[in-house]
Coordinates of C-alpha atoms in Angstrom, one line a residue:
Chain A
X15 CA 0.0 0.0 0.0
X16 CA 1.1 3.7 -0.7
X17 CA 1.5 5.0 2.3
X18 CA 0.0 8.7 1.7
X19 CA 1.8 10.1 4.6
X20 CA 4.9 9.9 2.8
X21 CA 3.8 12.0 -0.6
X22 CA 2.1 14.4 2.0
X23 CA 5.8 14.8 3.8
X24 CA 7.4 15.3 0.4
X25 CA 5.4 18.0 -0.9
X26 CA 5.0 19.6 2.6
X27 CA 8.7 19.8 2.7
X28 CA 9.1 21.2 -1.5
X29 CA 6.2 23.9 -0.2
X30 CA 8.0 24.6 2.9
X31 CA 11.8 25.1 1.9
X32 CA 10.4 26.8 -1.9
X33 CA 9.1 29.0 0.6
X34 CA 11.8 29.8 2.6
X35 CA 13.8 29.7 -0.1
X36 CA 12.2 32.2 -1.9
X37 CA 12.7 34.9 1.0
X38 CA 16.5 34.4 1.1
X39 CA 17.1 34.1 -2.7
X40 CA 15.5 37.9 -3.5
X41 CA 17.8 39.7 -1.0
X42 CA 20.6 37.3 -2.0
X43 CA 20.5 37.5 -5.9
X44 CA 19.5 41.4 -5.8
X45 CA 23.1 41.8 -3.9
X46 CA 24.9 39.3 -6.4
X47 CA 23.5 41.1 -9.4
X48 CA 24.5 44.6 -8.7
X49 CA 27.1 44.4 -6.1
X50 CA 30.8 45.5 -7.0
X51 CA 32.0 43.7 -3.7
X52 CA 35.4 41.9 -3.7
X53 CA 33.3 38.8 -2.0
X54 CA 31.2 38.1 -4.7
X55 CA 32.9 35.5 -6.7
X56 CA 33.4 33.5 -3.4
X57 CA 29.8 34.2 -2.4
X58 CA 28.9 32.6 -5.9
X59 CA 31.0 29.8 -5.7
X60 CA 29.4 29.2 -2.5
X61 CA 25.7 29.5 -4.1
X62 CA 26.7 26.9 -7.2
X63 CA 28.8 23.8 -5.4
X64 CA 25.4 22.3 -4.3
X65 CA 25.1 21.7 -8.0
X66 CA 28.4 19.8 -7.9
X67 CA 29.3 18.5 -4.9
X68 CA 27.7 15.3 -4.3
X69 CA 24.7 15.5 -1.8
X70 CA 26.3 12.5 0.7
X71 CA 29.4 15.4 0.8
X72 CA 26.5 18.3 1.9
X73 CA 24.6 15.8 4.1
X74 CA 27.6 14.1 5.7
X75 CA 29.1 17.6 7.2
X76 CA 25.8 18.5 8.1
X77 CA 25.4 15.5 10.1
X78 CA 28.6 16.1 11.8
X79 CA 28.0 19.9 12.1
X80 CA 24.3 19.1 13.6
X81 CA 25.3 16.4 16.1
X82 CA 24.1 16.8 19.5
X83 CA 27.3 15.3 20.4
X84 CA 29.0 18.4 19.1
X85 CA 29.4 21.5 20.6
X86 CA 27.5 23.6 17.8
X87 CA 25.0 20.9 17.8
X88 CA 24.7 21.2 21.2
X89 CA 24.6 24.9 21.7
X90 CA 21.4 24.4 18.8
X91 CA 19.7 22.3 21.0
X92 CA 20.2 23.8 24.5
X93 CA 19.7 27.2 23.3
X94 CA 17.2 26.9 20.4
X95 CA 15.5 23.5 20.8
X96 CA 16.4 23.0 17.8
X97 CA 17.5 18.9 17.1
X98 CA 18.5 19.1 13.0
X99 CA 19.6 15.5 12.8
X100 CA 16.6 13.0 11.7
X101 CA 14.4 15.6 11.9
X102 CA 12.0 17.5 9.6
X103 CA 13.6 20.5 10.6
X104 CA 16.9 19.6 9.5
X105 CA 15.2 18.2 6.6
X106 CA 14.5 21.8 5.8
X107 CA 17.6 23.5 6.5
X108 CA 19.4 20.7 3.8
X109 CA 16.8 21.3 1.2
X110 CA 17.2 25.2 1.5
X111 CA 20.8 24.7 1.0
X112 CA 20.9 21.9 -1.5
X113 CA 18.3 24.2 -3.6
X114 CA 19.6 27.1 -3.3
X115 CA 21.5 27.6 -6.7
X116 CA 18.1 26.6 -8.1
X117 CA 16.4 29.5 -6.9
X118 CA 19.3 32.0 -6.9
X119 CA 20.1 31.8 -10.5
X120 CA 17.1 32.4 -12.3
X121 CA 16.7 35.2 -10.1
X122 CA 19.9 36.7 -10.7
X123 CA 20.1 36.2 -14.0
X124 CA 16.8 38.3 -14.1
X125 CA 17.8 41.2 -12.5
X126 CA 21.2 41.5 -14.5
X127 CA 19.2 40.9 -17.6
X128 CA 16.9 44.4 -16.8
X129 CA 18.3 47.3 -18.3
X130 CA 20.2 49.1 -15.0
X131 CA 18.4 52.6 -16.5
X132 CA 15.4 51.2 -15.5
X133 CA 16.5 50.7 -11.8
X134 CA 18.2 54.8 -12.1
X135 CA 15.0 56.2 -13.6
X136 CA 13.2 54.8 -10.7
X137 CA 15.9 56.6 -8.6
X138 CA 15.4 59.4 -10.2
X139 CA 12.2 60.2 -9.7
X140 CA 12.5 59.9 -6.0
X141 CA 11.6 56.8 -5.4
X142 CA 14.1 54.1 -2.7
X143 CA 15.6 51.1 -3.3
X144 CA 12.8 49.1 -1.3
X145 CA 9.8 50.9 -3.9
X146 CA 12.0 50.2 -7.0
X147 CA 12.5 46.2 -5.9
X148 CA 9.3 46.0 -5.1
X149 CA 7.2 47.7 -7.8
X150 CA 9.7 47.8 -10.7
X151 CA 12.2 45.2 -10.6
X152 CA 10.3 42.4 -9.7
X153 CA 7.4 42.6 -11.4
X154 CA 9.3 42.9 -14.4
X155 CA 11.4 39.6 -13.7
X156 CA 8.1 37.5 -13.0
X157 CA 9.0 34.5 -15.6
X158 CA 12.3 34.4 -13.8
X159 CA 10.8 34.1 -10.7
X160 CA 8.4 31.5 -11.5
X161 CA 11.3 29.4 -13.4
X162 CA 13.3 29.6 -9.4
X163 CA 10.1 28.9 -7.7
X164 CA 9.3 25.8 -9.5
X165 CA 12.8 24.5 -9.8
X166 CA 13.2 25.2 -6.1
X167 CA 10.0 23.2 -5.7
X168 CA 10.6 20.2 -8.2
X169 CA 14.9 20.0 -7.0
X170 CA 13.7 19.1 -3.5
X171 CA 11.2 17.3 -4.5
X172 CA 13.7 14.9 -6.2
X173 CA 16.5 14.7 -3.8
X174 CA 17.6 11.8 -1.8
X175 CA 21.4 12.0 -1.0
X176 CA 21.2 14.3 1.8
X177 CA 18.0 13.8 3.1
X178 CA 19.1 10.3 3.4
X179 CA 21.9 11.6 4.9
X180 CA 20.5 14.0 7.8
X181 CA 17.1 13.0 7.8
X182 CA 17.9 9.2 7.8
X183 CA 14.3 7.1 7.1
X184 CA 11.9 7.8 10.0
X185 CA 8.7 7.0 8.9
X186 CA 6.2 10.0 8.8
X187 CA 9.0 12.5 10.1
X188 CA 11.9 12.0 7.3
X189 CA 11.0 9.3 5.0
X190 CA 10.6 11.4 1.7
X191 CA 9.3 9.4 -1.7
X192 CA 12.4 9.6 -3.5
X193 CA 13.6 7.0 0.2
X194 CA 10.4 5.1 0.0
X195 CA 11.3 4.2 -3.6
X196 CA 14.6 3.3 -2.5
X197 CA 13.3 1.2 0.0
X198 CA 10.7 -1.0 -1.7
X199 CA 13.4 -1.8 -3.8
X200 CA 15.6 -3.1 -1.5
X201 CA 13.1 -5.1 -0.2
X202 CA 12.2 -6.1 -3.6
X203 CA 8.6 -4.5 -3.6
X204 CA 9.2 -3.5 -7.6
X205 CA 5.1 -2.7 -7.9
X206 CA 5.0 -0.1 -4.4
X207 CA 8.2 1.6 -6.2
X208 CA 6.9 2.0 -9.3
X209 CA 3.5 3.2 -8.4
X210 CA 5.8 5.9 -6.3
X211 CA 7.8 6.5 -8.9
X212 CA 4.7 7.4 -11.5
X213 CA 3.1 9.6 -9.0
X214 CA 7.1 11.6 -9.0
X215 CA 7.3 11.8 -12.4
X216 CA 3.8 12.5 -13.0
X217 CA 3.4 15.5 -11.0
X218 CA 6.7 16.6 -11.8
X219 CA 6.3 16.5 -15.6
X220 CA 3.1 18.8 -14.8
X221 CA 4.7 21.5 -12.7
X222 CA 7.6 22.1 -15.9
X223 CA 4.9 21.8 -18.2
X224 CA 3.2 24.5 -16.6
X225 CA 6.3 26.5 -16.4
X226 CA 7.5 25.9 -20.0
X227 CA 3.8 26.7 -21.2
X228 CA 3.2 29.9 -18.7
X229 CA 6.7 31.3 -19.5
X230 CA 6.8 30.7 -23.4
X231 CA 3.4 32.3 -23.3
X232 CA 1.6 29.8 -25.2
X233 CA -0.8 29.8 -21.8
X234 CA -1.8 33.1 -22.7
X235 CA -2.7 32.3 -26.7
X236 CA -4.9 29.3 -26.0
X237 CA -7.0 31.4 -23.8
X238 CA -7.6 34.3 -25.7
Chain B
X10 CA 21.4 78.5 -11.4
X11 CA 23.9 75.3 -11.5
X12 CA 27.1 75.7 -10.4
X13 CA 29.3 72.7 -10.8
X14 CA 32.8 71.2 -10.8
X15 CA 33.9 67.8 -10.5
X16 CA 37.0 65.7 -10.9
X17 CA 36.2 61.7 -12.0
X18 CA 38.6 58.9 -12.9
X19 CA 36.5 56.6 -16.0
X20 CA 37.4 54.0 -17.6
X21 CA 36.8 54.2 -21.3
X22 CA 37.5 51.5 -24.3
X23 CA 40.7 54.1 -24.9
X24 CA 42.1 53.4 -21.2
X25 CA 41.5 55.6 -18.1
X26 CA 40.5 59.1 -18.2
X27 CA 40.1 61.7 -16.5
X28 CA 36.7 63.6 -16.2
X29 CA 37.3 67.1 -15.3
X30 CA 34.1 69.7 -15.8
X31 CA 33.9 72.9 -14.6
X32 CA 30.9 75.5 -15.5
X33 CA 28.1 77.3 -14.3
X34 CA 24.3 77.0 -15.9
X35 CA 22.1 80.1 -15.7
X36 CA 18.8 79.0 -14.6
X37 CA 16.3 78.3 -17.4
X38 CA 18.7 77.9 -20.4
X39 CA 18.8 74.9 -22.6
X40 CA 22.7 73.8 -23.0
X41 CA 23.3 71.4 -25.7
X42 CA 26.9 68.8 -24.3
X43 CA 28.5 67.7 -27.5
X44 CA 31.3 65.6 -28.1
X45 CA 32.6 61.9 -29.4
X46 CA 30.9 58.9 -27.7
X47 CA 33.2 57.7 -24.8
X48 CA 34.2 61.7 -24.2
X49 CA 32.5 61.3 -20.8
X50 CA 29.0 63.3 -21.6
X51 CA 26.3 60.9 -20.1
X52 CA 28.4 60.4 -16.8
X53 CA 28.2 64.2 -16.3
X54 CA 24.4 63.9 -16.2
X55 CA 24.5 60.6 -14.0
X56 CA 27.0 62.5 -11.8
X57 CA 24.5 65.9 -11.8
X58 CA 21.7 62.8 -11.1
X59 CA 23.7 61.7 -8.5
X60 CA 23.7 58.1 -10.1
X61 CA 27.5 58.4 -9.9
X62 CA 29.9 59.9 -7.2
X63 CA 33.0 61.9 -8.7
X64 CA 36.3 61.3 -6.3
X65 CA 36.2 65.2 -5.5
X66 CA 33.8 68.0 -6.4
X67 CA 30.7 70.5 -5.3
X68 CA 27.6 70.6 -7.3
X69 CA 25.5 73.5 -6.0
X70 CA 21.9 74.1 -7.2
X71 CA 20.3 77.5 -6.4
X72 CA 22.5 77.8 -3.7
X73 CA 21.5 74.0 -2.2
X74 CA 24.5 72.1 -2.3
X75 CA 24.3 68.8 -3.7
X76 CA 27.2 67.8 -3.3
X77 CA 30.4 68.7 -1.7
X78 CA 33.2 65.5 -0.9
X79 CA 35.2 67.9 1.2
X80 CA 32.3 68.0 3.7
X81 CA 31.3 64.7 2.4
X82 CA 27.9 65.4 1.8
X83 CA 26.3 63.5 -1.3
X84 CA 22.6 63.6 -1.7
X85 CA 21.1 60.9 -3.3
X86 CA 19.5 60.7 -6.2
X87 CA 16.1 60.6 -4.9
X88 CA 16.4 63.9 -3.1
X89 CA 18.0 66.2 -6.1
X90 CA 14.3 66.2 -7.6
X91 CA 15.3 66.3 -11.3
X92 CA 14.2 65.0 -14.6
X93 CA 16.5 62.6 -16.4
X94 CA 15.2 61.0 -20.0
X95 CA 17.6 58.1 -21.1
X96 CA 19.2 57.1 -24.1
X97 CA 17.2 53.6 -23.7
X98 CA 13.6 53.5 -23.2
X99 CA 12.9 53.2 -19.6
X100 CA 9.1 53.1 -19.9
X101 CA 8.6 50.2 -16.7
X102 CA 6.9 47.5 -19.0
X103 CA 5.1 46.2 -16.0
X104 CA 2.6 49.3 -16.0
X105 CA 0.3 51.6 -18.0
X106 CA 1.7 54.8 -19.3
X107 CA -0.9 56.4 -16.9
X108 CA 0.4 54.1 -14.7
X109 CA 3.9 55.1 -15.3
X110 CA 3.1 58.4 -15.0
X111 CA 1.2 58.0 -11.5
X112 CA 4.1 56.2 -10.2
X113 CA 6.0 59.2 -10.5
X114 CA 3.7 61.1 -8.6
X115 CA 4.8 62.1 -4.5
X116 CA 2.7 61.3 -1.6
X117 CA -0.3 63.3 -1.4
X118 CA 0.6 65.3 -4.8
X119 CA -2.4 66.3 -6.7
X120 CA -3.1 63.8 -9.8
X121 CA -3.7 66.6 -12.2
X122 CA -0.6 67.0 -13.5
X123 CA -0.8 63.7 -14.7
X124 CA -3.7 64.6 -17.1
X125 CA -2.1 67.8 -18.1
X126 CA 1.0 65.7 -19.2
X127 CA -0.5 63.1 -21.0
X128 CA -2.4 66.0 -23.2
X129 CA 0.6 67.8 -23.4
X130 CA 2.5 65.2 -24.9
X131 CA -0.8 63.8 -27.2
X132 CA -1.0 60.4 -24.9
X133 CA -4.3 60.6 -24.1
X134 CA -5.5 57.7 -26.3
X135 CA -2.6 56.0 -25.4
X136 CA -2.3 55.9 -21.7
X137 CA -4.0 52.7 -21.3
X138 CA -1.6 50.8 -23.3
X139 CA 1.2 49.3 -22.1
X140 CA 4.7 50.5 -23.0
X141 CA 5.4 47.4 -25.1
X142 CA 2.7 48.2 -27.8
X143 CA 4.1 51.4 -27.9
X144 CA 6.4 52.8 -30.6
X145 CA 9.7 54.4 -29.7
X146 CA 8.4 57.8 -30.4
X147 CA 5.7 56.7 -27.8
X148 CA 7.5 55.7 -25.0
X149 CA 10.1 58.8 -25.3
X150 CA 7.3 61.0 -25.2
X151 CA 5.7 59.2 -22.2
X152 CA 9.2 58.7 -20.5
X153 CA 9.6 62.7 -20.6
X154 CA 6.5 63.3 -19.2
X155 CA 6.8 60.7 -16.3
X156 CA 9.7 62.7 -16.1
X157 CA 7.7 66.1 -15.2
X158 CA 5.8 64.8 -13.2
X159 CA 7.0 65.8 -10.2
X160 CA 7.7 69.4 -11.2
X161 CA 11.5 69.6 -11.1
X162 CA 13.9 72.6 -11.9
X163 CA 16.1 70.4 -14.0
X164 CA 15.4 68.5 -16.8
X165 CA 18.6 66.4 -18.1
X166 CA 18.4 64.4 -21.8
X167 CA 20.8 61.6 -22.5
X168 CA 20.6 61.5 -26.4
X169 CA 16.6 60.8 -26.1
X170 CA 16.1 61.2 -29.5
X171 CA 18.9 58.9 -31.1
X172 CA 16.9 55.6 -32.1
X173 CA 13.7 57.5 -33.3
X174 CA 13.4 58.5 -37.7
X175 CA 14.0 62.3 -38.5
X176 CA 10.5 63.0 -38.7
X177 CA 9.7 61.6 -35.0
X178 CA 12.9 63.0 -33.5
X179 CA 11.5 66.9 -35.1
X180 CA 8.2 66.3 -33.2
X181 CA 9.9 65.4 -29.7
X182 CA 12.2 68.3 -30.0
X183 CA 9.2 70.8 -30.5
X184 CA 7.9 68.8 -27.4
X185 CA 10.9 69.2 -25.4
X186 CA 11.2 72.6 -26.1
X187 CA 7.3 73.6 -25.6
X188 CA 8.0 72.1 -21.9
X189 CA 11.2 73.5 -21.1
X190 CA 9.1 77.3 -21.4
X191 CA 6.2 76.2 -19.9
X192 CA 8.1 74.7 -17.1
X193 CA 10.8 77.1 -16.8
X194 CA 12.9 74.4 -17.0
X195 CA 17.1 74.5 -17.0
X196 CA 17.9 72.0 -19.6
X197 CA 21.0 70.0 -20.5
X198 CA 20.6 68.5 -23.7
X199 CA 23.4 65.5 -24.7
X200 CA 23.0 65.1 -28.6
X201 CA 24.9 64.2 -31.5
X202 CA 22.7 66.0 -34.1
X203 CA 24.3 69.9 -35.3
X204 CA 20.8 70.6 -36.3
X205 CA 19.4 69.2 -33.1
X206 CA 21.8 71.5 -31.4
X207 CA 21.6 74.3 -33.3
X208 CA 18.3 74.2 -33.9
X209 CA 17.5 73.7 -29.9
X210 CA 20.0 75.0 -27.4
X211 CA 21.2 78.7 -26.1
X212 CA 24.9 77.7 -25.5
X213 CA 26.7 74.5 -26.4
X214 CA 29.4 72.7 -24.6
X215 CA 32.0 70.6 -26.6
X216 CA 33.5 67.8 -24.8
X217 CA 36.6 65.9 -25.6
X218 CA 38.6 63.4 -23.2
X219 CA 36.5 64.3 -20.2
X220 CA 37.1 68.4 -20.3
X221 CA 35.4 71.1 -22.1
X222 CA 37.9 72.1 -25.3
X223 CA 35.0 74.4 -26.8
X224 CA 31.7 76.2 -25.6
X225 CA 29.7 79.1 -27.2
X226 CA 26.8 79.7 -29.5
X227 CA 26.5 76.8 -31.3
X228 CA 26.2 78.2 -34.2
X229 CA 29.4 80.4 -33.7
X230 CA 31.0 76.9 -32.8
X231 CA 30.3 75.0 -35.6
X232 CA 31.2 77.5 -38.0
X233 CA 34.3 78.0 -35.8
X234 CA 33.8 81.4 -36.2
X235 CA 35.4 81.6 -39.2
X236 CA 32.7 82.4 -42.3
X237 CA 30.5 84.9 -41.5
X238 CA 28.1 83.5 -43.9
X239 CA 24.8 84.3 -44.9
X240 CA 23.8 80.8 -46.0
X241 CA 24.7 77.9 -43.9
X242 CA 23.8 74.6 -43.3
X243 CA 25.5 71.4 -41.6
X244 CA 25.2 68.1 -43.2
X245 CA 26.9 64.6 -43.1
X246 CA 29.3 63.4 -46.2
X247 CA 27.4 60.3 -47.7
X248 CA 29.1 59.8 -50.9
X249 CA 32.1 60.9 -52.5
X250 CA 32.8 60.9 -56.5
X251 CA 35.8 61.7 -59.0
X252 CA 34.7 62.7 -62.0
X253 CA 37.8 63.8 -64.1
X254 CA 39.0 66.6 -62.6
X255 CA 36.6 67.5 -59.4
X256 CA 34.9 65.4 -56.8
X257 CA 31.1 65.3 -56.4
X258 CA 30.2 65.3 -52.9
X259 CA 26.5 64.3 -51.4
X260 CA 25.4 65.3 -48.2
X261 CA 22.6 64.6 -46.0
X262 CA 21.6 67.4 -44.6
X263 CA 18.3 66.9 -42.4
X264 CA 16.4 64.4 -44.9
X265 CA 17.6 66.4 -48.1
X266 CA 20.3 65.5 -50.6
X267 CA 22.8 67.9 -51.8
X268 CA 25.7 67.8 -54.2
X269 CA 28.5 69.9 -53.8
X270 CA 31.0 70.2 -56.4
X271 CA 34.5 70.0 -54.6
X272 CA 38.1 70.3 -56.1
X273 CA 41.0 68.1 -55.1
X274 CA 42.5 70.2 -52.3
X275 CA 39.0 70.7 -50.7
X276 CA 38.9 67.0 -51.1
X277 CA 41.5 65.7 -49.6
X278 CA 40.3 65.5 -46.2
X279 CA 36.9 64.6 -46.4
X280 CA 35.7 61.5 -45.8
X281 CA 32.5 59.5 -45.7
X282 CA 30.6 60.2 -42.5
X283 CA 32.4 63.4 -41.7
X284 CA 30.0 66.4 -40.2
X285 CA 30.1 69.4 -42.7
X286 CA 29.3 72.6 -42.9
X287 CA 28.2 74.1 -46.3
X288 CA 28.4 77.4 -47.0
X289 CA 27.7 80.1 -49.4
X290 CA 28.1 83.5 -49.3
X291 CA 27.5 85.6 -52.5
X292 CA 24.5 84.1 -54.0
X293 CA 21.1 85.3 -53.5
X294 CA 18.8 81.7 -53.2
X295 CA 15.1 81.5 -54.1
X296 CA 12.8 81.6 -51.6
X297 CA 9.7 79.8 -51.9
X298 CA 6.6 78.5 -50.2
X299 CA 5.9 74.9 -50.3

């Protein structure tokens, strides 16, 4: 049987982090597109090695950095309550990292594709930074936007290294599909994995669809 | 009245230079910057804007001191209150042009001016459009209204006019100049165009490698005040022909042809795409209503 629990985890923690995500990634890729800071390749590099570094790598040092055992882990625990190994809150935490060059790059990307004498005429006429992100820059980089939230989204949806790897395979607290799939396989249930696997790559064939179709505008000509 | 002089290390394509102004605007004049692109012209207006901080300088207007980096004082570019048109269009493709327009507005500012604007400029049975469907024409004219909207002293124009046809570019400068009276605006004008130039400003500026090399009427500066002619135009070499012994040169002047007849020493420097000033002095031309 499917157990409907673990689906609800999964796309409770994709909404959750894309969330989350979303907040830090604005602020973050506003400052990487038009800062002249010395720090910024480094900042970048830091942004993009989730795309490279292999997720056991990511997962494995936040295991050891999130111990109780360890005296940051500890201090997290005694002064936060927060415990991030094998729970859904360290679940989070990975997937923001893990994701974040998912969300960050579209962003970025958009706001060094605007014309910069968009951002100065805003200036000009007397209007502050906060106005000019708000009501000019990013509703001019919607598609771009959209493309970060739904890759967000559909990234953590699909990971399994370092939730594996911090979140271990609690069931109902850190058992994500992409682990349930593992599982039944190891135990040999081929049929419970596949019917996972179809819902995964169902709904995550939908949600690029719908990005591919909003963003190409094709949406827009059907329903005129 | 703005008084201004600044000192600003640029990089250009032709290695560093050094951007070093110095002059002093009477208030409600229209002053026409000229010079090669890369000669520093358009980050004088972003430094005037206060979109970009010289390394030393004092930029007083009417006595308010915008900036001064001995006293390091720097006001931002939201507090100089002035009106800056771009060389791109900067229409925000996210609104209306009344939209545009109202964005510009202050807190609590009346939304009259809006309306008077849009007629000014002949947008009224546009201002529901977005700036996308829009021509070029279109969105300069609505940029340079948003630009009004909040009354300021200064209005500043970064070639505006470059990427629109001859006929569009005549109507915006009637425009521009219709609101600079009615305004009482002080104008700086960046443009490539003698006729433009001529045709719009009260003093020009030359610029060269970041420092003025020539200023004056513009008139008495393109003639470099040599001919006192009574027939004069500026124009831009398209062609050049040998035949036998004399050249036959066209040039463009506005949207008319005109062959010139040229001998080899009068030749010998010209080239294709030169700026040239024609001349004639003892002839009497037809007049004529068309």
């Amino acid at each position: 049987m499917i157990d409907w629990n673990t689906l609800i985890l999964t796309f409770r923690l994709a909404f959750i982090t894309t969330i989350l995500l979303l907040l830090i990634s604005v602020p973050l890729s506003y400052w990487l597109a038009y800062t002249k800071s010395r720090t910024k390749p480094v900042i970048e590099t830091l942004v993009s090695m989730p795309l490279v570094l292999p997720p056991t790598v990511l997962g494995f040092y936040m295991l050891i950095a999130f111990s109780p055992s360890n005296s940051f882990g500890n201090w997290l625990d005694e002064w936060l309550g927060l415990q991030l190994v094998f729970s859904f809150e360290g679940l989070v935490l990975a997937s923001i990292i893990y994701s974040l060059p998912f969300m960050v790059h579209p962003i970025q990307s958009g706001f060094s594709n605007l014309s910069p004498s968009l951002k100065e005429a805003s200036y000009v006429l007397g209007k502050s930074k906060t106005t000019t992100l708000f009501r000019v820059l990013l509703p001019n980089i919607k598609t771009s936007l959209l493309t970060g939230i739904v890759l967000a989204f559909a990234h953590t949806i699909g990971e399994f290294g370092v939730v594996l790897m911090i979140g271990g395979n609690i069931s109902g607290k850190t058992k994500v599909a992409s682990i349930a799939i593992y599982d039944e396989v190891e135990s040999l249930n081929y049929h419970l994995a596949n019917k996972y696997s179809l819902i995964l790559f169902s709904i995550t064939f939908v949600i690029l669809l719908m990005v591919y179709l909003i963003n190409g505008g094709y949406l827009k000509k059907y329903l005129k | 009245m703005i008084e201004l002089a600044i000192n600003k290390k640029l990089k250009s394509s032709s290695g560093d230079m050094l951007l070093d102004v110095k002059f002093n605007i009477p208030t409600g004049k229209l002053i026409a910057l000229y010079g090669k692109s890369g000669a520093g012209k358009t980050s004088l207006l972003k430094i005037i804007a206060g979109l970009l901080s010289p390394e030393k300088g004092i930029i007083k207007v009417d006595d308010k001191v915008w900036l001064d980096t001995d006293k390091r004082l720097n006001l931002s570019p939201q507090k100089r209150n002035i009106g800056f048109l771009f060389q791109e269009y900067t229409l925000f493709p996210n609104m209306t042009v009344r939209e545009n327009l109202e964005f510009a507005l202050t807190k609590g500012q009346n939304k009259k001016i809006v309306d008077e604007l849009l007629e000014i400029v002949d947008l009224g049975d546009l201002q529901f459009r977005k700036s996308n469907s829009l021509s070029g024409g279109q969105k300069q004219r609505a940029a340079l209204a948003r630009s009004l909207v909040q009354k300021p002293k200064i209005l500043m124009l970064d070639e505006p006019l470059s990427a629109l046809d001859y006929e569009m570019r005549t109507k915006l400068q009637q425009y521009i100049l219709q609101l600079h009276k009615e305004f009482k605006l002080t104008t700086i004008l960046i443009s490539h165009d003698i006729s433009e130039i001529i045709k719009m400003s009260d003093y020009l500026m030359e610029i060269d490698h970041g420092k003025i090399v020539n200023e004056g009427l513009a008139t008495d500066v393109f003639s470099h005040n040599k001919i006192n002619a009574k027939f004069q135009f500026t124009g831009e070499i398209i062609k050049i022909e040998k035949q036998d012994f004399i050249y036959i040169i066209s040039v463009l002047i506005g949207k008319d042809f005109v062959k010139v007849i040229a001998d080899d020493d009068e030749a010998r420097d010209l080239m294709v795409g030169d700026k040239v000033f024609i001349a004639s002095k003892a002839f009497n031309p037809i007049i004529k209503k068309i």
